[in-house]
Coordinates of C-alpha atoms in Angstrom, one line a residue:
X1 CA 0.0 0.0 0.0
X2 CA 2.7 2.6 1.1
X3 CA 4.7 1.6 -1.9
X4 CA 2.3 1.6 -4.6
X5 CA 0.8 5.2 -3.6
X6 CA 1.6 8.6 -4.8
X7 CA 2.8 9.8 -1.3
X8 CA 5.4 7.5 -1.7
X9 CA 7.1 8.4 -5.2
X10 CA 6.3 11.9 -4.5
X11 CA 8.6 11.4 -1.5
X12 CA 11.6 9.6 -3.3
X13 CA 11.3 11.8 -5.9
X14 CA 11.5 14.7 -3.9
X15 CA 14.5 13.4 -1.9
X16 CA 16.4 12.8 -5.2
X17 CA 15.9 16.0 -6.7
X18 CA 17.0 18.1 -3.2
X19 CA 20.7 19.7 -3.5
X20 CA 21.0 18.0 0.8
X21 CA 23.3 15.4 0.1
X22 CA 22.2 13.6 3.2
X23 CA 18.4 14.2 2.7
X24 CA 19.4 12.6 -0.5
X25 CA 21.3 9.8 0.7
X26 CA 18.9 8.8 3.0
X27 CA 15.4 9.0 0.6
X28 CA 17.7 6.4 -1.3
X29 CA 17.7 4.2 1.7
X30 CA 14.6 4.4 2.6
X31 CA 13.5 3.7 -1.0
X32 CA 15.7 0.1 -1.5
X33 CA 14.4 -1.0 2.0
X34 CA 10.7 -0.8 1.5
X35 CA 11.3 -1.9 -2.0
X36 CA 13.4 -5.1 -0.3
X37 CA 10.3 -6.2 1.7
X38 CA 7.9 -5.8 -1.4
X39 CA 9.7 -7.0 -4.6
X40 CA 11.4 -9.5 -6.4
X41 CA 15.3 -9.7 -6.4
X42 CA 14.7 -9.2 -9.9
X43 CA 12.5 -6.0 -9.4
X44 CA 13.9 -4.6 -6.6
X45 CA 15.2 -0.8 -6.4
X46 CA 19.0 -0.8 -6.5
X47 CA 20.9 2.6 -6.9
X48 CA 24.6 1.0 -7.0
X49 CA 25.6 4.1 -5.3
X50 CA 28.6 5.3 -2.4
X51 CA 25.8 6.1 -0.4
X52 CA 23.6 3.1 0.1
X53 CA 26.5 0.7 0.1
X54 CA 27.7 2.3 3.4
X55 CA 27.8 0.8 6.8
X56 CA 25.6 3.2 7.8
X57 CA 23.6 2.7 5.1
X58 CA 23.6 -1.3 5.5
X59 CA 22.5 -0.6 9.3
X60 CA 19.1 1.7 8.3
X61 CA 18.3 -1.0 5.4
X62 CA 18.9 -3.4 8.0
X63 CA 16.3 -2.4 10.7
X64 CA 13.5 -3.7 8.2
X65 CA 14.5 -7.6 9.6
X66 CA 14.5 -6.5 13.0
X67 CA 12.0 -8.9 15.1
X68 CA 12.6 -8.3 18.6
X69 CA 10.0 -10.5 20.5
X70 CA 8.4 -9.7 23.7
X71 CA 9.9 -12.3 26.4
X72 CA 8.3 -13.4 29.8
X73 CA 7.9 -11.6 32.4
X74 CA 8.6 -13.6 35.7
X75 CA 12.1 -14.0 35.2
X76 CA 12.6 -9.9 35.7
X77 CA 10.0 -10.2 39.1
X78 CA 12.2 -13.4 40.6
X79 CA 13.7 -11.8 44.0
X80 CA 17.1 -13.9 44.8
X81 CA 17.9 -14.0 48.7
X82 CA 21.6 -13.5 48.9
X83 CA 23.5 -15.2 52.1
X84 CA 24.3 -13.0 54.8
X85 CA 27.9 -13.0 56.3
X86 CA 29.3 -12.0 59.2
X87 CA 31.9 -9.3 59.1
X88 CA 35.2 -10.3 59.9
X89 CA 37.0 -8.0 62.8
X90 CA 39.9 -6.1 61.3
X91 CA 42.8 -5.2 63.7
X92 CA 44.8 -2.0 62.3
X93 CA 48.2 -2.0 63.4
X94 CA 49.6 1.6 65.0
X95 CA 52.7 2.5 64.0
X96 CA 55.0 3.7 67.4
X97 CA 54.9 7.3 67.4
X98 CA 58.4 9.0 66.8
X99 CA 59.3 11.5 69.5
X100 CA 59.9 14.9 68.0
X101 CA 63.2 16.3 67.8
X102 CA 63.4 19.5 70.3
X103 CA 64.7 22.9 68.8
X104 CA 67.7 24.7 70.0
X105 CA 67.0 28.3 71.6
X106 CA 67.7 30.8 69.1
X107 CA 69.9 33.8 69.5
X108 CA 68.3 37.4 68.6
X109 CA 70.5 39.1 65.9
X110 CA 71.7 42.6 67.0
X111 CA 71.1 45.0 64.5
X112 CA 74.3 47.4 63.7
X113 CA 73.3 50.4 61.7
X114 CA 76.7 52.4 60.3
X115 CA 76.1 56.1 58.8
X116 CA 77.8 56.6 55.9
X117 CA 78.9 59.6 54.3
X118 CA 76.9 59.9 50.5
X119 CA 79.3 62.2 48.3
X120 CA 76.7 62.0 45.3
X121 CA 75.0 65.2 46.0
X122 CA 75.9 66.6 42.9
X123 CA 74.2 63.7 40.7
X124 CA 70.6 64.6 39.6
X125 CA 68.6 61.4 39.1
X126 CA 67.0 60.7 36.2
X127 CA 62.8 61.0 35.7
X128 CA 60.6 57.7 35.9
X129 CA 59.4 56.9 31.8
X130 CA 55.6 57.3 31.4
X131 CA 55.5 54.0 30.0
X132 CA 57.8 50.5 30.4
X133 CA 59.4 49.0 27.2
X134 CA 58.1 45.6 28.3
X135 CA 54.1 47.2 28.4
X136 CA 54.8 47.9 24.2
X137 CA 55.3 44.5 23.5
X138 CA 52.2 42.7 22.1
X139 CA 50.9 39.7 24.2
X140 CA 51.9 36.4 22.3
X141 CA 48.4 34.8 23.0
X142 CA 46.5 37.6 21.2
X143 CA 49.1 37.7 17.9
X144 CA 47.5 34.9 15.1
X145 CA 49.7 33.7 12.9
X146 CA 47.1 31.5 11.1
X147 CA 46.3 34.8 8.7
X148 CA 43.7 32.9 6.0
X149 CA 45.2 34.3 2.7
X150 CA 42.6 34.7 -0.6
X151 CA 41.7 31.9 -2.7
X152 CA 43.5 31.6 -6.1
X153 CA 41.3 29.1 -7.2
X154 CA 37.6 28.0 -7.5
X155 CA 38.7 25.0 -6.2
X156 CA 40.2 26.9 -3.0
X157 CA 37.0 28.8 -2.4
X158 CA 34.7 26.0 -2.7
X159 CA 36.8 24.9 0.8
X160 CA 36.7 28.3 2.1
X161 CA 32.4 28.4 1.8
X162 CA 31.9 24.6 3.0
X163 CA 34.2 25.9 6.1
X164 CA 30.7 27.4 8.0
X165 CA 32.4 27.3 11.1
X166 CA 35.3 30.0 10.6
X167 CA 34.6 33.5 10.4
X168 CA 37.6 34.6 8.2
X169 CA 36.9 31.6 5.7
X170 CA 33.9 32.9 4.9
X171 CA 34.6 36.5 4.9
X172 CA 37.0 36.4 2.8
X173 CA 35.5 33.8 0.3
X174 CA 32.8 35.9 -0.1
X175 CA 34.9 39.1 -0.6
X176 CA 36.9 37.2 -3.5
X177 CA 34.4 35.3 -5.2
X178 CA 33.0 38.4 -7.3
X179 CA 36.5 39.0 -8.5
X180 CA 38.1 35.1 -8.8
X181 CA 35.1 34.1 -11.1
X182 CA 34.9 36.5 -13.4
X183 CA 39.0 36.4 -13.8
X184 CA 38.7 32.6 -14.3
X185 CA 36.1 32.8 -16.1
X186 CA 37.8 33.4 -19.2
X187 CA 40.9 31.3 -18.7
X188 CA 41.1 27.5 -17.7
X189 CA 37.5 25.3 -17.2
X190 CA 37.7 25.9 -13.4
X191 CA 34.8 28.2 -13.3
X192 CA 32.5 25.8 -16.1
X193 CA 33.7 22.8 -14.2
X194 CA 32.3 24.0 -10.6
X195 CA 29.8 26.3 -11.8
X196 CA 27.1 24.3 -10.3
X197 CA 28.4 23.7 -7.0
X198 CA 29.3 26.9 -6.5
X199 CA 25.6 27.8 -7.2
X200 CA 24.3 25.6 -5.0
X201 CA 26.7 26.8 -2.4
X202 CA 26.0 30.7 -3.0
X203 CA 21.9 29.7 -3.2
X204 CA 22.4 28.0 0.1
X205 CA 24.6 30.0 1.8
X206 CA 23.4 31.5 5.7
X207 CA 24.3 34.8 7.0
X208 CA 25.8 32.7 10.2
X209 CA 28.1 35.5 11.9
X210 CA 26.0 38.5 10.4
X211 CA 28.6 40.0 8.4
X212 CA 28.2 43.5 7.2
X213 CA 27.7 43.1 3.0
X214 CA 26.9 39.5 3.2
X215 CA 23.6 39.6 1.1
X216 CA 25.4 42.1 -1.1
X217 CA 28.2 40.1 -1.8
X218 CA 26.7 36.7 -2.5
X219 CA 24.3 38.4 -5.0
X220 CA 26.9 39.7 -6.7
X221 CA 29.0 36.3 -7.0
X222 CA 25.4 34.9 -8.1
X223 CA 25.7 37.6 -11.3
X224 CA 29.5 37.1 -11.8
X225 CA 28.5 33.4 -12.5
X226 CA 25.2 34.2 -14.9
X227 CA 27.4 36.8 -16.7
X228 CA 30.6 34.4 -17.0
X229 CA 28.5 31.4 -17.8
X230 CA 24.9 32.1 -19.5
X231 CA 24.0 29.4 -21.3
X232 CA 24.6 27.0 -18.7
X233 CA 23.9 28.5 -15.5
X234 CA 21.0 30.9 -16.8
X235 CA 19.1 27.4 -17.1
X236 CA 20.3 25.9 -14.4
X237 CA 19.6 28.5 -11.7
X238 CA 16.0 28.7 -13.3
X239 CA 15.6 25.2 -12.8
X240 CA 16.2 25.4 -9.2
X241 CA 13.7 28.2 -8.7
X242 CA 10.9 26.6 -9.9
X243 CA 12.1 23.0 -8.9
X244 CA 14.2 23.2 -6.1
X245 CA 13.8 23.3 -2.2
X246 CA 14.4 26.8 -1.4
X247 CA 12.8 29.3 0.8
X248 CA 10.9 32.9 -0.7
X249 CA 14.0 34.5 0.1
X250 CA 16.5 32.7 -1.6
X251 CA 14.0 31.9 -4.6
X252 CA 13.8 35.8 -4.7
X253 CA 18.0 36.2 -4.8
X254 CA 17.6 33.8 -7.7
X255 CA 15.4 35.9 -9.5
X256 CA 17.4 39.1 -8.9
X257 CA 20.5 37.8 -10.0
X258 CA 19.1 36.8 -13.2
X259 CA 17.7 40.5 -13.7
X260 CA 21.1 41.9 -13.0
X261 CA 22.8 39.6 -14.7
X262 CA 20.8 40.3 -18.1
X263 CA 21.0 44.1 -17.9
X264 CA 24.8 43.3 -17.8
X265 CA 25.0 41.5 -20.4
X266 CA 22.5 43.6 -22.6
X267 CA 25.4 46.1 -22.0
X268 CA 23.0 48.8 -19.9
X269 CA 25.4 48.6 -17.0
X270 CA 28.8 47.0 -15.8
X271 CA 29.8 45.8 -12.5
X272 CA 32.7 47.2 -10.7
X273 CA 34.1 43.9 -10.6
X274 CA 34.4 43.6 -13.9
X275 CA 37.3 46.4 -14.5
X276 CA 39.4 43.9 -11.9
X277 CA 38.8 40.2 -13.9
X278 CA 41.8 41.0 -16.1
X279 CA 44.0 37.9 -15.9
X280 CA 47.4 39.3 -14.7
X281 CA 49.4 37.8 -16.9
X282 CA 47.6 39.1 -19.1
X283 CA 48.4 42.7 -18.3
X284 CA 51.6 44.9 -17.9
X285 CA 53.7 45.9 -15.0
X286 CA 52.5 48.8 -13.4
X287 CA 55.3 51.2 -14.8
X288 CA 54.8 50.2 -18.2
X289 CA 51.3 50.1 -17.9
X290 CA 51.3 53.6 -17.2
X291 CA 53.9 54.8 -19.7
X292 CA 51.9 53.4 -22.7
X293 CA 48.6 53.4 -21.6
X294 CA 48.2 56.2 -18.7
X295 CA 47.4 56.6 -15.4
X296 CA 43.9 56.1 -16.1
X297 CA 43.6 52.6 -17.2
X298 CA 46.4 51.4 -14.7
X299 CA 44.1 53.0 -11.6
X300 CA 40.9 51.3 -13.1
X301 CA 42.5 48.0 -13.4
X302 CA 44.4 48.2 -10.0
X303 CA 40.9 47.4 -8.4
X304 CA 40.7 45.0 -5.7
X305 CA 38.0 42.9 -4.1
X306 CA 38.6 45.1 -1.2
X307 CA 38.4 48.5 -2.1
X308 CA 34.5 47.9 -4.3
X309 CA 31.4 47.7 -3.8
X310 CA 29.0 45.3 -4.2
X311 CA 25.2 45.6 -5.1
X312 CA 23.1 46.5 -2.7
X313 CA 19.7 44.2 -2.0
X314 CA 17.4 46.7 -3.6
X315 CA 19.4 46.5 -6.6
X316 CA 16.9 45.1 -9.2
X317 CA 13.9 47.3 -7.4
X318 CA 16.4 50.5 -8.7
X319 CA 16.6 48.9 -11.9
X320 CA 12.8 48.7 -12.5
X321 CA 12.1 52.3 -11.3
X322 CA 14.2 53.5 -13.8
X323 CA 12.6 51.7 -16.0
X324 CA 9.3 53.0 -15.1
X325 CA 10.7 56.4 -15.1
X326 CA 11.6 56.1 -18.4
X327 CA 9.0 54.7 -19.9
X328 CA 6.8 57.0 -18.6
X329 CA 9.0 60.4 -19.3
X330 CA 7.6 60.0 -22.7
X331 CA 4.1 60.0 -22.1
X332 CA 4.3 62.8 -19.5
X333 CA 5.5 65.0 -21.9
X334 CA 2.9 64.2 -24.5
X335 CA 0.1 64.8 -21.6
X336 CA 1.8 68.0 -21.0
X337 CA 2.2 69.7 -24.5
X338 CA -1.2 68.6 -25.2
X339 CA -2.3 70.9 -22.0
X340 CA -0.1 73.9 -23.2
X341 CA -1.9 73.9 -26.6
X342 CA -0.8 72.9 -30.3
X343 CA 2.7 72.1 -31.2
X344 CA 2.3 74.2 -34.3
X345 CA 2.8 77.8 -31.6
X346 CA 5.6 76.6 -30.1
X347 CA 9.3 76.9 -30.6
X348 CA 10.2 73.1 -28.9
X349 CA 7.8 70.4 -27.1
X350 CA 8.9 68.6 -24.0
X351 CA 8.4 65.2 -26.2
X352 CA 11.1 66.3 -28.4
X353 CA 13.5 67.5 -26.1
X354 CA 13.1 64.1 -24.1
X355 CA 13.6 62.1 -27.3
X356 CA 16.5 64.2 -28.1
X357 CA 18.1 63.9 -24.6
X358 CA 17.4 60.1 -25.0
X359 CA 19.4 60.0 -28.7
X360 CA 22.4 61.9 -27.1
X361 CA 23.2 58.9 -25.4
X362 CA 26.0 56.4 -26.8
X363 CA 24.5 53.1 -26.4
X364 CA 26.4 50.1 -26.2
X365 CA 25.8 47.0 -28.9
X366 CA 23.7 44.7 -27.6
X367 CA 25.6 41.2 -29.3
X368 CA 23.9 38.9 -26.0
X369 CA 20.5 39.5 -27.2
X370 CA 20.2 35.8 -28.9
X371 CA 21.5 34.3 -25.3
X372 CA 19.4 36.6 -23.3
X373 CA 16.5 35.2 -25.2
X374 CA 17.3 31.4 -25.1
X375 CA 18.6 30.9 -22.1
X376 CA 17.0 32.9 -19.9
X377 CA 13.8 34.2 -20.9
X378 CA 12.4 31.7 -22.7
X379 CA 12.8 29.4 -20.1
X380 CA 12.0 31.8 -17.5
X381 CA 8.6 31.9 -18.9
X382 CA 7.7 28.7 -20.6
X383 CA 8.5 27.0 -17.1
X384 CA 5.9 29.9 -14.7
X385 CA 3.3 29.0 -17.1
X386 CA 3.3 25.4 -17.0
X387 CA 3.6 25.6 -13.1
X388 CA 0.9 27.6 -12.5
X389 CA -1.4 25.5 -15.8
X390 CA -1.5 22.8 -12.3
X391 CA -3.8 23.9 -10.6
X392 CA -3.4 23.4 -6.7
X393 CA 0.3 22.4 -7.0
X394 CA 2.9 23.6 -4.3
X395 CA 4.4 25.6 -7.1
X396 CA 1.4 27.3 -8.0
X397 CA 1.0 28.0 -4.4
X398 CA 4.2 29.7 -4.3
X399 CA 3.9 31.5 -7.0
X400 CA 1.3 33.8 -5.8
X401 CA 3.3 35.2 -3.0
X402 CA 3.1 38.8 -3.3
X403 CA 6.8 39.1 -2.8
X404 CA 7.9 36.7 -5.5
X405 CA 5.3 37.6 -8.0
X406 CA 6.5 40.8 -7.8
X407 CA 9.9 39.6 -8.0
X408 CA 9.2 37.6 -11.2
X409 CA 7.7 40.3 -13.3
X410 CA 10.3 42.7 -12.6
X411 CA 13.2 40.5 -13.4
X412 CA 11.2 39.5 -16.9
X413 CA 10.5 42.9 -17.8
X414 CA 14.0 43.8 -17.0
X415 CA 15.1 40.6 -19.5
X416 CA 12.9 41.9 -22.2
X417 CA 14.2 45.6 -21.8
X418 CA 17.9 44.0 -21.6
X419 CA 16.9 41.6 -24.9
X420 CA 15.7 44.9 -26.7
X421 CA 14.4 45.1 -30.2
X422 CA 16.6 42.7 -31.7
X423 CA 15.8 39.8 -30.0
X424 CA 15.3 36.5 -31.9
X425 CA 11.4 35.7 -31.9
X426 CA 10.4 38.8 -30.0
X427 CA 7.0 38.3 -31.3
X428 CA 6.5 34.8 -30.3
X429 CA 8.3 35.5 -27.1
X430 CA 5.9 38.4 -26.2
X431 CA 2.9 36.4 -27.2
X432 CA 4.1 33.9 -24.9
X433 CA 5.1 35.7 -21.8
X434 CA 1.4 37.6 -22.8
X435 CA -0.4 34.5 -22.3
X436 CA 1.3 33.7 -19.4
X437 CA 0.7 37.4 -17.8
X438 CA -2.9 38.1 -19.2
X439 CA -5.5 36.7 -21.8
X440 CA -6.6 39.6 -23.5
X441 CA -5.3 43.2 -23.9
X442 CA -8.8 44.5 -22.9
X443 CA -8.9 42.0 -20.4
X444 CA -6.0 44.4 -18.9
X445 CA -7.3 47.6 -19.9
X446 CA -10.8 46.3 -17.2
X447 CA -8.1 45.5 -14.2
X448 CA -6.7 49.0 -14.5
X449 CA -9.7 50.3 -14.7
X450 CA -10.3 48.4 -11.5
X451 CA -7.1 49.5 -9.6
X452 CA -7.8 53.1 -10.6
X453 CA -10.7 53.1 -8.8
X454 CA -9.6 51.1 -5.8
X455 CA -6.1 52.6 -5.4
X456 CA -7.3 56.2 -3.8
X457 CA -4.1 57.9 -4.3
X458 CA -2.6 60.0 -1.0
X459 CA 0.6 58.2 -0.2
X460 CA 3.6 58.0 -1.9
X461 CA 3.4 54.2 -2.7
X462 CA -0.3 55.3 -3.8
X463 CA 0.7 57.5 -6.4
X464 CA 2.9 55.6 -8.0
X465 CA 1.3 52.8 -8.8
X466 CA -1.6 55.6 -10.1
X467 CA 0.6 56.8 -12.1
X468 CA 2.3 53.8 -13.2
X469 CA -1.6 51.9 -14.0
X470 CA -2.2 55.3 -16.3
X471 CA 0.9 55.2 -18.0
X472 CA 0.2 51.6 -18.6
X473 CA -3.4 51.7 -19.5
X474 CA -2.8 55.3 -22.0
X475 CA 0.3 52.8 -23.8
X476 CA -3.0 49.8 -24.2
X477 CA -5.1 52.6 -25.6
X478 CA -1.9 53.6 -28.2
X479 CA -1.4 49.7 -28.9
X480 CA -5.2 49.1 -29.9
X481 CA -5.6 52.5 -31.7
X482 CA -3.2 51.8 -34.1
X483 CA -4.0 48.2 -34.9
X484 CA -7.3 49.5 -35.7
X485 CA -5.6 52.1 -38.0
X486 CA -3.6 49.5 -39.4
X487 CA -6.6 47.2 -39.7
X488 CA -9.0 49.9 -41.4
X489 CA -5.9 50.7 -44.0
X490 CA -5.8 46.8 -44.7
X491 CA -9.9 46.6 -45.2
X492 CA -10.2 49.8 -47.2

């Protein structure tokens, strides 16, 4: 019965898929025992692995042929009269007693006290130091010689985060990660060949000693390894938000690292780790370096793990106000030159002068929009909407958390703005992540409506999302009107 039910493969399956080795290792065991009692040798569930082939291991599997019987009871109630003895006298022996020796009358000392002339009046005596020579010197139990020097490899600072229990470890792992990865990114397959386990560790990781930009910095070694590796671990750190065992928290650093990540590699911003992943052979001493190439470069490429900054929490919320901002400077000014009259009585509209501010800027090529939409937003779509088509699953059920709802559309409407017009299969893409989203754009145009007239206004947090919902709904209205322009130009 236990076997054959649902419960029971949901429950292997579920200790299989966690990143615990030892929750792991031991839904294995539990999986070949009650498969032992139930199957044929021939049928039964073997997973030839270190794990279940330990002692340990043998013991659990084991405790399935345990048959301990209940025995009888009168033996334990038997009393048993034991034979009493008489004591024995014992005669002690005292040793004779040695006399003690008498001490000889002691003689008082005289004291003799002689004056002596002192001809050292002329000396002046020197003044008592402030401070002893010996009080300088540091106490040899308080100096540590065990300084824990920066990893140089991945391999290094995979030791230095499994190593929970000291301080400096993880401090400094965490301080050099950013930094390492990207530098080894490029150079060797020590980044590609424990990109996932480093993952997994940075995903898991615990603010144990509450460090001061521990959330800042394992975010940012999070983006160091989407940017470095983004065909592999933009999948694989998608995969483990919708299918791994992770709390809201750490399902939403997931999500924000993927956001960052794409902007960065859409070329709309670049960490300040990035001007320090030169390899160092790569690069010249610091003399020449600054004879050919100029103080400038050789300051920007002296930068250390130490001396930067890592992103704050709030990062990706920054990011989407921006965005906000600028997708509604537009419309503002359109709303505003069509209060000031006709364009045809002025000498410049606001709408031009924001589109021309917005030309002025040298934009970088975007050459990662292809990756950005195959490895990341595809995926990042495709797998919400078949976890929320099951109705009443756990992932359904986390999925409408405020929080990571939230989360999720602002890190896909950062990867479309990041993917920009040149996307491969925008269209299909949009129509996707659309039907994911919403039905219908009037469907959309009725829940604005809706939160226009619930949302009163008054607060700050109020009038934003007023103004954001009107922004939003006059963009709808612009969509529609002009595929009814388009569609009228077709039919006539």
């Amino acid at each position: 019965m236990i076997a054959g039910g649902p419960l029971y493969t949901a429950m292997v399956s579920a200790r299989l898929e966690t990143p615990n080795n030892a929750a792991r290792g031991l839904g294995m065991v539990v999986g070949e025992a009650i498969s032992a009692l139930i199957h044929n040798p021939e049928q039964r569930l073997n997973f030839d692995m270190s794990e279940t082939d330990s002692a340990d291991s043998r013991r659990l599997k084991s405790l399935t042929k345990v048959n301990d019987k209940l025995g009888p009871v009168k033996p334990l109630l038997a009393t048993k009269e034991l034979p009493k003895t008489n004591p024995s006298p014992v005669y002690i022996k005292q040793k004779p007693k040695k006399p003690k020796p008498t001490a000889p009358p002691s003689q008082k000392s005289k004291l003799i006290i002689e004056e002596v002339g002192s001809s050292d009046d002329d000396i002046t005596p020197y003044d008592k130091p402030d401070s002893d020579d010996e009080d300088s010197e540091e106490d040899p139990t308080l100096v540590r010689r065990d300084n824990v020097k920066a990893p140089v490899y991945i391999r290094n600072l995979i030791v230095y985060l499994r190593d929970i229990d000291s301080y400096d470890k993880q401090k400094i792992g965490l301080k050099t990660a950013p930094s390492l990865i990207r530098r080894k990114a490029n150079f060797g397959d020590e980044v590609r060949d424990h990109a996932e386990e480093l993952a997994t560790l940075f995903v898991g990781l615990q603010d144990k000693y509450d460090m001061e930009d521990f959330y800042e910095l394992r975010l940012e070694s999070m983006v160091s390894l989407v940017v470095a590796l983004p065909k592999s671990m933009g999948p694989w750190f998608i995969k483990s938000f919708f299918q791994g065992d992770f709390s809201l928290s750490q399902r939403g650093v997931i999500l924000a690292a993927l956001g960052i990540a794409t902007r960065e590699l859409g070329g709309f911003q670049q960490s300040a780790y990035a001007a320090g992943a030169s390899f160092p052979s790569k690069k010249l001493t610091e003399k020449m370096d600054r004879l050919f190439l100029g103080p400038s470069s050789s300051d920007q490429a002296s930068a250390s793990g130490s001396n930067l900054k890592a992103l704050p929490p709030t990062a990706l919320d920054g990011i989407a106000k921006s965005m906000a901002t600028s997708f509604l400077g537009p419309l503002a000014a359109e709303a505003a030159d069509k209060a000031t009259g006709p364009d045809a009585l002025k000498l410049s509209t606001l709408k031009s002068k924001v589109k021309r501010a917005t030309n002025n800027k040298t934009g970088t090529p975007n050459i990662s929009s292809k990756v950005i939409a195959a490895y990341i937003l595809r995926p990042l779509v495709e797998r919400y909407q078949y976890a929320i088509s099951v109705k009443g699953s756990r992932m359904a059920r986390i999925l409408a958390e405020p929080y990571l709802l939230t989360t999720y559309l602002k890190t896909v409407a950062v990867a479309y703005h990041a993917g920009g017009p040149a996307m491969p299969d925008l269209l299909d893409l949009t129509n996707l992540a659309w039907d994911a989203l919403g039905p219908q754009i009037t469907d959309t145009i009725e829940w604005l409506n809706q939160l226009l007239t619930i949302v009163r206004g008054g607060e700050q947090e109020e009038d934003d999302v007023r103004l954001l919902a009107s922004g939003v709904m006059v963009r709808l209205h612009q969509i529609v009107e002009k595929y009814r322009m388009n569609l009228m130009g077709a039919v006539y």
